[in-house]
XYZ file of C-alpha atoms in Angstrom:
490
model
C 66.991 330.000 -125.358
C 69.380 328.717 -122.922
C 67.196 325.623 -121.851
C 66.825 324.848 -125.590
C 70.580 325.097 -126.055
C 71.127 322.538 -123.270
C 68.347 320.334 -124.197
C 70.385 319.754 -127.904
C 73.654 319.181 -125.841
C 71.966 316.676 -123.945
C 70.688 314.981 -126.913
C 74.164 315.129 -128.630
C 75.334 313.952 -125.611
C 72.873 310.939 -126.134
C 73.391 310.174 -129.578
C 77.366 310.273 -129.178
C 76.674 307.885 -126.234
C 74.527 305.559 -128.546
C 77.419 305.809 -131.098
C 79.940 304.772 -128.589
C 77.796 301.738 -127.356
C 77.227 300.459 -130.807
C 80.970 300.268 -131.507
C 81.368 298.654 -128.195
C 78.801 295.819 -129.521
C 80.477 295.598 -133.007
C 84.010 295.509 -130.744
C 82.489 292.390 -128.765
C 81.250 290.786 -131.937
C 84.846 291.241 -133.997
C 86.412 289.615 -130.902
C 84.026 286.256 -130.963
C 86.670 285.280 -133.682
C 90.919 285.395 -134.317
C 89.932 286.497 -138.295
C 87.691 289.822 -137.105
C 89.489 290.283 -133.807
C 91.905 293.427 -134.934
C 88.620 294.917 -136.295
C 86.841 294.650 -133.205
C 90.036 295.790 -131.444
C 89.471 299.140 -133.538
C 85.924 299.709 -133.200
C 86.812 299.276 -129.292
C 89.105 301.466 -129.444
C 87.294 304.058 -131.480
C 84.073 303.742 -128.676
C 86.125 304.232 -126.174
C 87.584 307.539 -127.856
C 84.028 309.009 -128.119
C 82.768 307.724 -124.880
C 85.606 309.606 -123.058
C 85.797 312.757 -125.121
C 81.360 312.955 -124.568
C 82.142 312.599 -121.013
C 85.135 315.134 -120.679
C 82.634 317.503 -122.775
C 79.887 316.523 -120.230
C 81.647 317.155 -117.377
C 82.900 320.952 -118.596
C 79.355 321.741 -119.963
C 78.059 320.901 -116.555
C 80.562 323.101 -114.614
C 80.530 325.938 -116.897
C 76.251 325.974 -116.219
C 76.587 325.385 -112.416
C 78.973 328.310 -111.600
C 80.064 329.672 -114.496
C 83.780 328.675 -114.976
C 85.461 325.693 -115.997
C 89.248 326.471 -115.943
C 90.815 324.357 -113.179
C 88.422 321.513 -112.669
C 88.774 320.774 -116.544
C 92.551 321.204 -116.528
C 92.825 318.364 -114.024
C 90.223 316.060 -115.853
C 92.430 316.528 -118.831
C 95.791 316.233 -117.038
C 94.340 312.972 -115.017
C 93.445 311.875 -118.961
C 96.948 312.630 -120.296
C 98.777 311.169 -117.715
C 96.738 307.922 -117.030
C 96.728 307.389 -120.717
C 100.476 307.886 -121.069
C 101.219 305.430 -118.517
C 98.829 302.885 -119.655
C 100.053 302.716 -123.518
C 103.613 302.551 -122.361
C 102.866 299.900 -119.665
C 100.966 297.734 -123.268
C 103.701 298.720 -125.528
C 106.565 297.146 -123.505
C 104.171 294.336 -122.008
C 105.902 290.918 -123.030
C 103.502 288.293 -124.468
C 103.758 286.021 -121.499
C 102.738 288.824 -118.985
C 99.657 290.233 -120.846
C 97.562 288.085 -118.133
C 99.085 290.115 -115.274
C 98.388 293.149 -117.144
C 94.786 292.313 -117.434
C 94.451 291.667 -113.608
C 96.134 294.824 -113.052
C 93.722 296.877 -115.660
C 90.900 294.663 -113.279
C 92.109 295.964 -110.136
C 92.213 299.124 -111.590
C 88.693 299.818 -112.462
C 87.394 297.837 -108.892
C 89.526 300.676 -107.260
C 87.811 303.285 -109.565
C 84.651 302.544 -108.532
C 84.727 302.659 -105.106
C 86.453 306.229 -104.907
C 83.607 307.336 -107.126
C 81.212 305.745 -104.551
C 83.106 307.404 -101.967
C 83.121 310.658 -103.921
C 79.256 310.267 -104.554
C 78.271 309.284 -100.874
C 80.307 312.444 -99.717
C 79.089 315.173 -101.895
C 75.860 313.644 -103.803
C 74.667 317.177 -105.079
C 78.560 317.111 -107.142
C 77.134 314.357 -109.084
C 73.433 315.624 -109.450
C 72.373 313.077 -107.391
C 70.961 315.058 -104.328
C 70.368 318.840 -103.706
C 72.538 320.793 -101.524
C 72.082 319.776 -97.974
C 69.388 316.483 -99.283
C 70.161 313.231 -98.289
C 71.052 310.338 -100.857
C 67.897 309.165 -102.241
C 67.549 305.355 -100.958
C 67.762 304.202 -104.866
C 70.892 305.686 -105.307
C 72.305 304.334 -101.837
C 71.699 300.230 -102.987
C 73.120 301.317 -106.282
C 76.209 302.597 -104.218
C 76.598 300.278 -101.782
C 76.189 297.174 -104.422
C 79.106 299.162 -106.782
C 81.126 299.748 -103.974
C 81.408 296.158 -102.255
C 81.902 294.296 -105.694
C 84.665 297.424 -106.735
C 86.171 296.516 -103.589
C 86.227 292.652 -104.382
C 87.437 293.060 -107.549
C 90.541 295.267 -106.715
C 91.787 292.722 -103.798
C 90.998 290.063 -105.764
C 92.630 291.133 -108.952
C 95.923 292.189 -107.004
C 95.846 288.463 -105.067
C 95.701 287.111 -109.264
C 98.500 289.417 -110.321
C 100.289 288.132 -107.560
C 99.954 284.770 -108.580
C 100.377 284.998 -112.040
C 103.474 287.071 -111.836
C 105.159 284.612 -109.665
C 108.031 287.175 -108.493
C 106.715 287.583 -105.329
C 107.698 285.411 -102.067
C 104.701 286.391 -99.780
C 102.872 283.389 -99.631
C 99.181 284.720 -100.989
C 100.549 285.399 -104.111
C 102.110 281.838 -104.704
C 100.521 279.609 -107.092
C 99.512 277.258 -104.582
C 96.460 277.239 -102.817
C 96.208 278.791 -99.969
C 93.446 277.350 -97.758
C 92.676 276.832 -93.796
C 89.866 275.058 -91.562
C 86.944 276.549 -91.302
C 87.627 279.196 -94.847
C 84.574 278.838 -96.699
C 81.924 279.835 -93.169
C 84.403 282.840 -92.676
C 83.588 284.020 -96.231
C 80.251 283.040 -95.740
C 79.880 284.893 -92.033
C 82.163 288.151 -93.538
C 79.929 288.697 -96.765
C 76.361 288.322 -94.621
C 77.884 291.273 -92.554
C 79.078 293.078 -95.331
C 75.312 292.985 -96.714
C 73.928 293.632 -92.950
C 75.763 296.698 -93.284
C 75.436 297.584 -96.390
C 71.413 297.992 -95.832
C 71.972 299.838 -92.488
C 73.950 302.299 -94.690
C 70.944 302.316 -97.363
C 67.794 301.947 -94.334
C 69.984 305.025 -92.227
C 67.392 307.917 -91.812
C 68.486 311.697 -91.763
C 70.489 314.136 -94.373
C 73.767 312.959 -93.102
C 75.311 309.248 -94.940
C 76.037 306.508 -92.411
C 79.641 306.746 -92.690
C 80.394 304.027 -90.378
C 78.258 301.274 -92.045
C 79.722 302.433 -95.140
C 83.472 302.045 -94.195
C 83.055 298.915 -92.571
C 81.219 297.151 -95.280
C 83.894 298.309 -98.032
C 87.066 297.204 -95.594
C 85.162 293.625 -95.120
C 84.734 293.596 -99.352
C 88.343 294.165 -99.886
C 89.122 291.609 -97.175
C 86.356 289.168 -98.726
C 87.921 289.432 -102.270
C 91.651 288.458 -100.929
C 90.189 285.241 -99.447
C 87.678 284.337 -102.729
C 91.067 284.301 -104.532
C 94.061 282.581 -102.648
C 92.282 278.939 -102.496
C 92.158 279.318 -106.214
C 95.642 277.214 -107.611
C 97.931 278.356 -110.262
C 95.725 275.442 -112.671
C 92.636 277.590 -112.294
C 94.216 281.023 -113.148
C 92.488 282.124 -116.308
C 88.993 281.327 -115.135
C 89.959 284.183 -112.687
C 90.595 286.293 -114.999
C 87.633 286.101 -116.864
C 85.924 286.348 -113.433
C 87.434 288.859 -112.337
C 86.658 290.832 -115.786
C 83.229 290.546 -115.053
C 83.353 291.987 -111.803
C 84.413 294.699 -112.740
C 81.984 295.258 -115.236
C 79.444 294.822 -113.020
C 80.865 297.112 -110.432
C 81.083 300.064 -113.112
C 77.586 299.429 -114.463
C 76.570 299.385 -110.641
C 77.999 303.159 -110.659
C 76.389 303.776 -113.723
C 73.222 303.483 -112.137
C 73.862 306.048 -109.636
C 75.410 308.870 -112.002
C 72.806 308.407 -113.788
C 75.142 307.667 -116.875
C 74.092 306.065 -119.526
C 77.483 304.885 -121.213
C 78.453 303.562 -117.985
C 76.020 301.272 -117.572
C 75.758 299.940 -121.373
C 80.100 298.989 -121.261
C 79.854 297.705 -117.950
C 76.499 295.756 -118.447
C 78.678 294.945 -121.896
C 81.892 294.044 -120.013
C 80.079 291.860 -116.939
C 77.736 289.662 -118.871
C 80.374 288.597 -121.677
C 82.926 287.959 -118.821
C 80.597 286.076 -117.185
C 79.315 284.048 -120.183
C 83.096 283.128 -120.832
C 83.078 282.609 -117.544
C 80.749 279.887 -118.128
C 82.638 278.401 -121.205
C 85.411 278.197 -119.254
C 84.117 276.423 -116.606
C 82.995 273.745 -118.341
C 86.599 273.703 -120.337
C 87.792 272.457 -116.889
C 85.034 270.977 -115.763
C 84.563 273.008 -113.097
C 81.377 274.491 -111.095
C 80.223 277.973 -112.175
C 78.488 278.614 -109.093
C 82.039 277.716 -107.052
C 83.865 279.952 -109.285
C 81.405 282.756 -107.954
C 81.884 282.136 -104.402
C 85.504 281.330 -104.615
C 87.954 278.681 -103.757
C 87.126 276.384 -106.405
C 90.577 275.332 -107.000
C 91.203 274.199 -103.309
C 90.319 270.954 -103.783
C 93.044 270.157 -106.469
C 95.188 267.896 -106.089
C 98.353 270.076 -106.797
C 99.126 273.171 -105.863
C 101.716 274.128 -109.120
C 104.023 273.522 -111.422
C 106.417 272.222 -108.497
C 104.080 268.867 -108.273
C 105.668 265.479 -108.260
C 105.997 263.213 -110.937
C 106.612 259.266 -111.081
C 110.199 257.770 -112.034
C 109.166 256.129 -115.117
C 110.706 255.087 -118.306
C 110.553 257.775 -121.118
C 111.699 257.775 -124.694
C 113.639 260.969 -125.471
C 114.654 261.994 -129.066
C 116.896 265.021 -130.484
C 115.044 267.695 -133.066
C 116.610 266.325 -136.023
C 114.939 263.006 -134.744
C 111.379 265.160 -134.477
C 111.845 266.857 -137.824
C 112.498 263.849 -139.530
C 109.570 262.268 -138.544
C 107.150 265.021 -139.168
C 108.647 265.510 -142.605
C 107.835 262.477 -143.394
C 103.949 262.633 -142.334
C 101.159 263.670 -143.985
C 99.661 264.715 -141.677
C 100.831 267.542 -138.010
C 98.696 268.713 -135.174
C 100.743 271.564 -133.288
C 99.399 271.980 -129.378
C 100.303 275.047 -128.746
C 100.946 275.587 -124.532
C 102.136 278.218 -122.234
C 106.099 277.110 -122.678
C 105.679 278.250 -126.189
C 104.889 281.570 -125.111
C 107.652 281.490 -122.468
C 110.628 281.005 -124.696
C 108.497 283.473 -127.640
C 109.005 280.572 -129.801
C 105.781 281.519 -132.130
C 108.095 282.902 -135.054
C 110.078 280.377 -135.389
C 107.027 277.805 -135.387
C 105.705 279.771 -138.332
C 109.032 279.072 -140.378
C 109.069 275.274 -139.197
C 105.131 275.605 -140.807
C 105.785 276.577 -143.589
C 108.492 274.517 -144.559
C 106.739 271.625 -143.813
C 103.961 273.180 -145.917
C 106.277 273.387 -148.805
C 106.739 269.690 -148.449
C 103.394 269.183 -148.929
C 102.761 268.077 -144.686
C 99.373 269.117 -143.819
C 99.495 271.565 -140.467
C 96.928 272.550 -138.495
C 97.320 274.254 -135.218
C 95.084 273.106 -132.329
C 93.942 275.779 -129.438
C 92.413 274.581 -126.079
C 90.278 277.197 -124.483
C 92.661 277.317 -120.916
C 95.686 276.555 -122.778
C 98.295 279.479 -121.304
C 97.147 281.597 -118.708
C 94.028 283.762 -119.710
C 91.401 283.289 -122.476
C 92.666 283.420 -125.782
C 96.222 283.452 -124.851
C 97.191 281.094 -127.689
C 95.027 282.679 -130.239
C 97.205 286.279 -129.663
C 100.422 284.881 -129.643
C 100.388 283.099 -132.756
C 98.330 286.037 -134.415
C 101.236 287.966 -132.901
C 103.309 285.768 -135.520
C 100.938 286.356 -138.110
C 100.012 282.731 -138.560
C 97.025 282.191 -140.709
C 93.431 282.106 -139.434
C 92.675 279.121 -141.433
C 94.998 276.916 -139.757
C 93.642 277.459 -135.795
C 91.018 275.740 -135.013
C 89.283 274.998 -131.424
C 89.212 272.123 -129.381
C 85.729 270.896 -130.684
C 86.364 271.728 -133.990
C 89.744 269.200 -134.122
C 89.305 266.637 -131.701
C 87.666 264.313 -133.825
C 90.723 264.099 -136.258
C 93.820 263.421 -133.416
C 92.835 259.506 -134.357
C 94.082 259.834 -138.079
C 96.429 261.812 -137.829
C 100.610 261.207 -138.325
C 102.054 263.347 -136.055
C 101.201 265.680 -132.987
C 103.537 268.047 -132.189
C 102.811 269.442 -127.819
C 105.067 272.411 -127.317
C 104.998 273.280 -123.662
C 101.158 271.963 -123.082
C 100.618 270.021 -120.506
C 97.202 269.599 -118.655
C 95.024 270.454 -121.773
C 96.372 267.012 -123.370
C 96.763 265.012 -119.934
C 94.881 261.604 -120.386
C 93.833 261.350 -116.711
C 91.244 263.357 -117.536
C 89.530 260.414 -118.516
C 90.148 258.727 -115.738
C 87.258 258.610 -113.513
C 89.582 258.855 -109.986
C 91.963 261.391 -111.325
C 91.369 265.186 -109.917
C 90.874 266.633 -113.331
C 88.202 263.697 -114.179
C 85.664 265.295 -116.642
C 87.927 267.826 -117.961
C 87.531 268.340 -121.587
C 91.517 267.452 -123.157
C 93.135 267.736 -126.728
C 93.001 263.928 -127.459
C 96.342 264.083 -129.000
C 97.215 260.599 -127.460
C 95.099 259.189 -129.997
C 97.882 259.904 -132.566
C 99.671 257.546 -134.318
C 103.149 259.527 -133.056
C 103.465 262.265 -130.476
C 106.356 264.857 -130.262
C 106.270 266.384 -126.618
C 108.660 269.787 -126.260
C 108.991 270.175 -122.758
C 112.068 271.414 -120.437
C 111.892 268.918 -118.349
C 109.362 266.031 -116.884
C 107.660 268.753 -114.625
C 104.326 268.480 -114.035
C 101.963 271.380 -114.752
C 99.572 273.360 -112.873
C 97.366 270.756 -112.096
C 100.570 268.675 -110.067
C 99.849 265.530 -111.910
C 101.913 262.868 -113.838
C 101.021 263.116 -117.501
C 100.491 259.664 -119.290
C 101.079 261.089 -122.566
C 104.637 261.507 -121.922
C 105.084 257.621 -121.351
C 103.321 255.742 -124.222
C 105.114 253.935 -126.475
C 103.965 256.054 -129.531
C 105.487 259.599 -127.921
C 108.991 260.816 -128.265
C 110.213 263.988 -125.360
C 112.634 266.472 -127.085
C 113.903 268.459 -124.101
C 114.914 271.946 -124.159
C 114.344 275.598 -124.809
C 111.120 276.048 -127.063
C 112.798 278.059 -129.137
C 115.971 276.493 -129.669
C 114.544 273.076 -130.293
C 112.276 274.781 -133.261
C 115.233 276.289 -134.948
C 117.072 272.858 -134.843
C 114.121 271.459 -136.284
C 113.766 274.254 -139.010
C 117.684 273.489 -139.701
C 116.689 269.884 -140.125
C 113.811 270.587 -142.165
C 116.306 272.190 -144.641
């Protein structure tokens, strides 16, 4: 009787892990697009909620048969629930707009470090996880599974605390600038430290008798966290949100990697889910800025750029400068406005505003259409949320290779705080960001560039744009210069 009760909990157990994985598929399909994105926000959510109340229910079932009681160790799964989940919803609830990339490095860094305590957890007491009988030694299976989630865990913490470092931008300790950070002979030491780090990794896994090969072990992980530091500080400010979707599937990767040795199913279906999507956006992104896939991998593929931030130089040249009455007029008076979106619209939280200025142009009977480059802020998508955040309507985003094609008839583009993703050098064959897919918005017959001053952006490089004859700077806070606009509108 009892064997047939536990061999229906382990099939509930199954099925509510099969329900969980199916809304993580649905959640990954909703967010392929802005329109379905809050509905695959939900059934992400609501996967997540069964994955982690099965697992909870797993964990107590599982104690209760192995000595009968259930009290404390479930009372500290529950309080590590409560109180991880507290701090996490109030850390996203007061999370401004402009820092939800550094929250999504931290979340990264997060689950690296997750996995290797649970490595280190499983390598110590193997028979705690149903891995290995009381005094039996790891089976070798389990020990590549461990030793492959452990050293990409590791990678992924360091790594993701070297991006939130250089995203926030708070910090003075050189690593975490947005500059490069490179030396002679960089890319043999990673080379050199990850061939040890595997060396040792299979004498941990090849180590013969009951007791794990501690030493190995340690070593290895303290050479991944020190290998993940240095795949991430050559990377440049310009290069950031290709990290992040890197770095996302790492740790994917890592927690399928545990998966495998728990033997847990769920595990290994979200973070098979989470590592291949980050790594086909990856991918996408990549060739967004033209950049190898295979050097994002190994690291440092931002080293070679020719700036190392925002701070770059720029050339003393001629520009034609204009007030927001000047702007408004002009794009009242068109039939036809591009808005280019850019991380100094997020800055200043200028999206609301835009959304009046729209509309009122709308009302006029100006044609608007809003047009999204896939780096454009810093992480994937960044431009998409924030004017979702304003509720702007679906139908009016569209992607770079959806629009590109209609910058040459159109009146007016409007560039609030975009810089690189509509940088004309990228067609130049010598420039540093040759190749790199741009907004063509200097095809336009006039161009309205919102910027707070002739800065260059990440990439360090003079902008063209901002010196033809047919573009007009309006200088200023984002926000501000939108509500004078609005008011000229009226």
């Amino acid at each position: 009787m009892e064997n047939s009760m536990s061999f229906i909990s382990m099939n509930l157990v199954t099925m509510m892990y099969l329900i969980a994985s199916v809304c993580f598929i649905q959640a990954l399909k909703g967010l392929s697009s802005p329109a379905t994105a809050r509905k695959g926000n939900a059934f992400g959510m609501i996967g997540m909620t069964v994955a982690a109340i099965t697992t909870v229910a797993l964990i107590f079932k599982l104690k209760s048969m192995a000595d009968g009681s259930s009290g404390m160790g479930f009372g500290l799964v529950a309080l590590g629930v409560i109180v991880g989940g507290g701090i996490g919803a109030t850390l996203a609830k007061k999370v401004e707009m402009t820092k939800m990339p550094e929250l999504v490095a931290a979340m990264h860094s997060l689950i690296g470090l997750a996995a290797v305590c649970i490595a280190v957890a499983a390598v110590s007491e193997p028979y705690a996880f149903r891995i290995a009988g009381i005094g039996e030694a790891l089976p070798f299976g389990n020990r590549i599974e461990l030793f492959i989630g452990t050293f990409v865990g590791a990678i992924t913490f360091s790594g993701s605390v070297i991006a939130f470092g250089k995203l926030s931008g708070k910090y003075k300790f050189r690593l975490f600038q947005g500059a490069p950070v490179s030396f002679k002979g960089q890319h043999m030491l990673n080379l050199v430290l990850a061939i040890v780090m595997v060396g040792l990794g299979l004498a941990f896994c090849f180590a013969e008798g009951v007791a794990p090969a501690w030493t190995p072990f340690i070593i290895m992980t303290a050479i991944a966290f020190v290998l993940g530091v240095l795949i991430i500080i050559p990377i440049g400010g310009a290069d950031m949100p290709v990290v992040v979707s890197m770095l996302n599937s790492y740790s994917g990767w890592a927690a399928a990697g545990i998966g495998f040795s728990l033997n847990n199913s769920m595990l290994i279906i979200a973070g098979s889910l989470v590592g291949s999507s980050g790594a086909i956006l990856s991918y996408i992104m990549c060739k967004a800025m033209n950049r190898s896939f295979f050097n994002v991998i190994l690291g440092g593929f931002g080293g070679d750029a020719a700036a190392a931030g925002p701070a770059g130089s720029t050339e003393q040249r001629p520009v034609k400068a204009g007030s927001a009455d000047d702007a408004a007029f002009i794009m009242s008076n068109a039939e036809t406005v591009i808005i280019v979106p850019g991380y100094g619209l997020a800055v200043a939280r200028a999206q609301h505003s835009l959304k009046e200025l729209v509309e009122k142009l709308t009302h006029k009977g100006v044609i608007v259409k809003y047009a999204i480059h896939p780096v454009a802020g810093r992480m994937p998508g960044h431009m998409n949320v924030l004017l979702a955040e304003a509720e702007v309507p679906y139908d009016q985003v569209f992607e770079m290779e959806d629009i590109n094609g209609e910058f040459g008839q159109t009146d007016v583009v409007l560039v609030l705080g975009a810089n690189d993703v509509v940088n004309p050098a990228a067609k130049d064959p010598k420039s540093s960001i040759a190749g790199m897919p741009i907004l063509e918005a200097y095809k336009a017959k006039s161009i309205i560039v919102n910027k707070r001053s002739m800065a260059s952006g990440y990439a360090g490089l003079d902008n063209d744009l901002f010196y033809q004859a047919n573009t007009m700077m309006v200088f200023g806070d984002a926000k501000k210069v939108i509500e004078d606009m609005v008011k000229a509108v009226d």
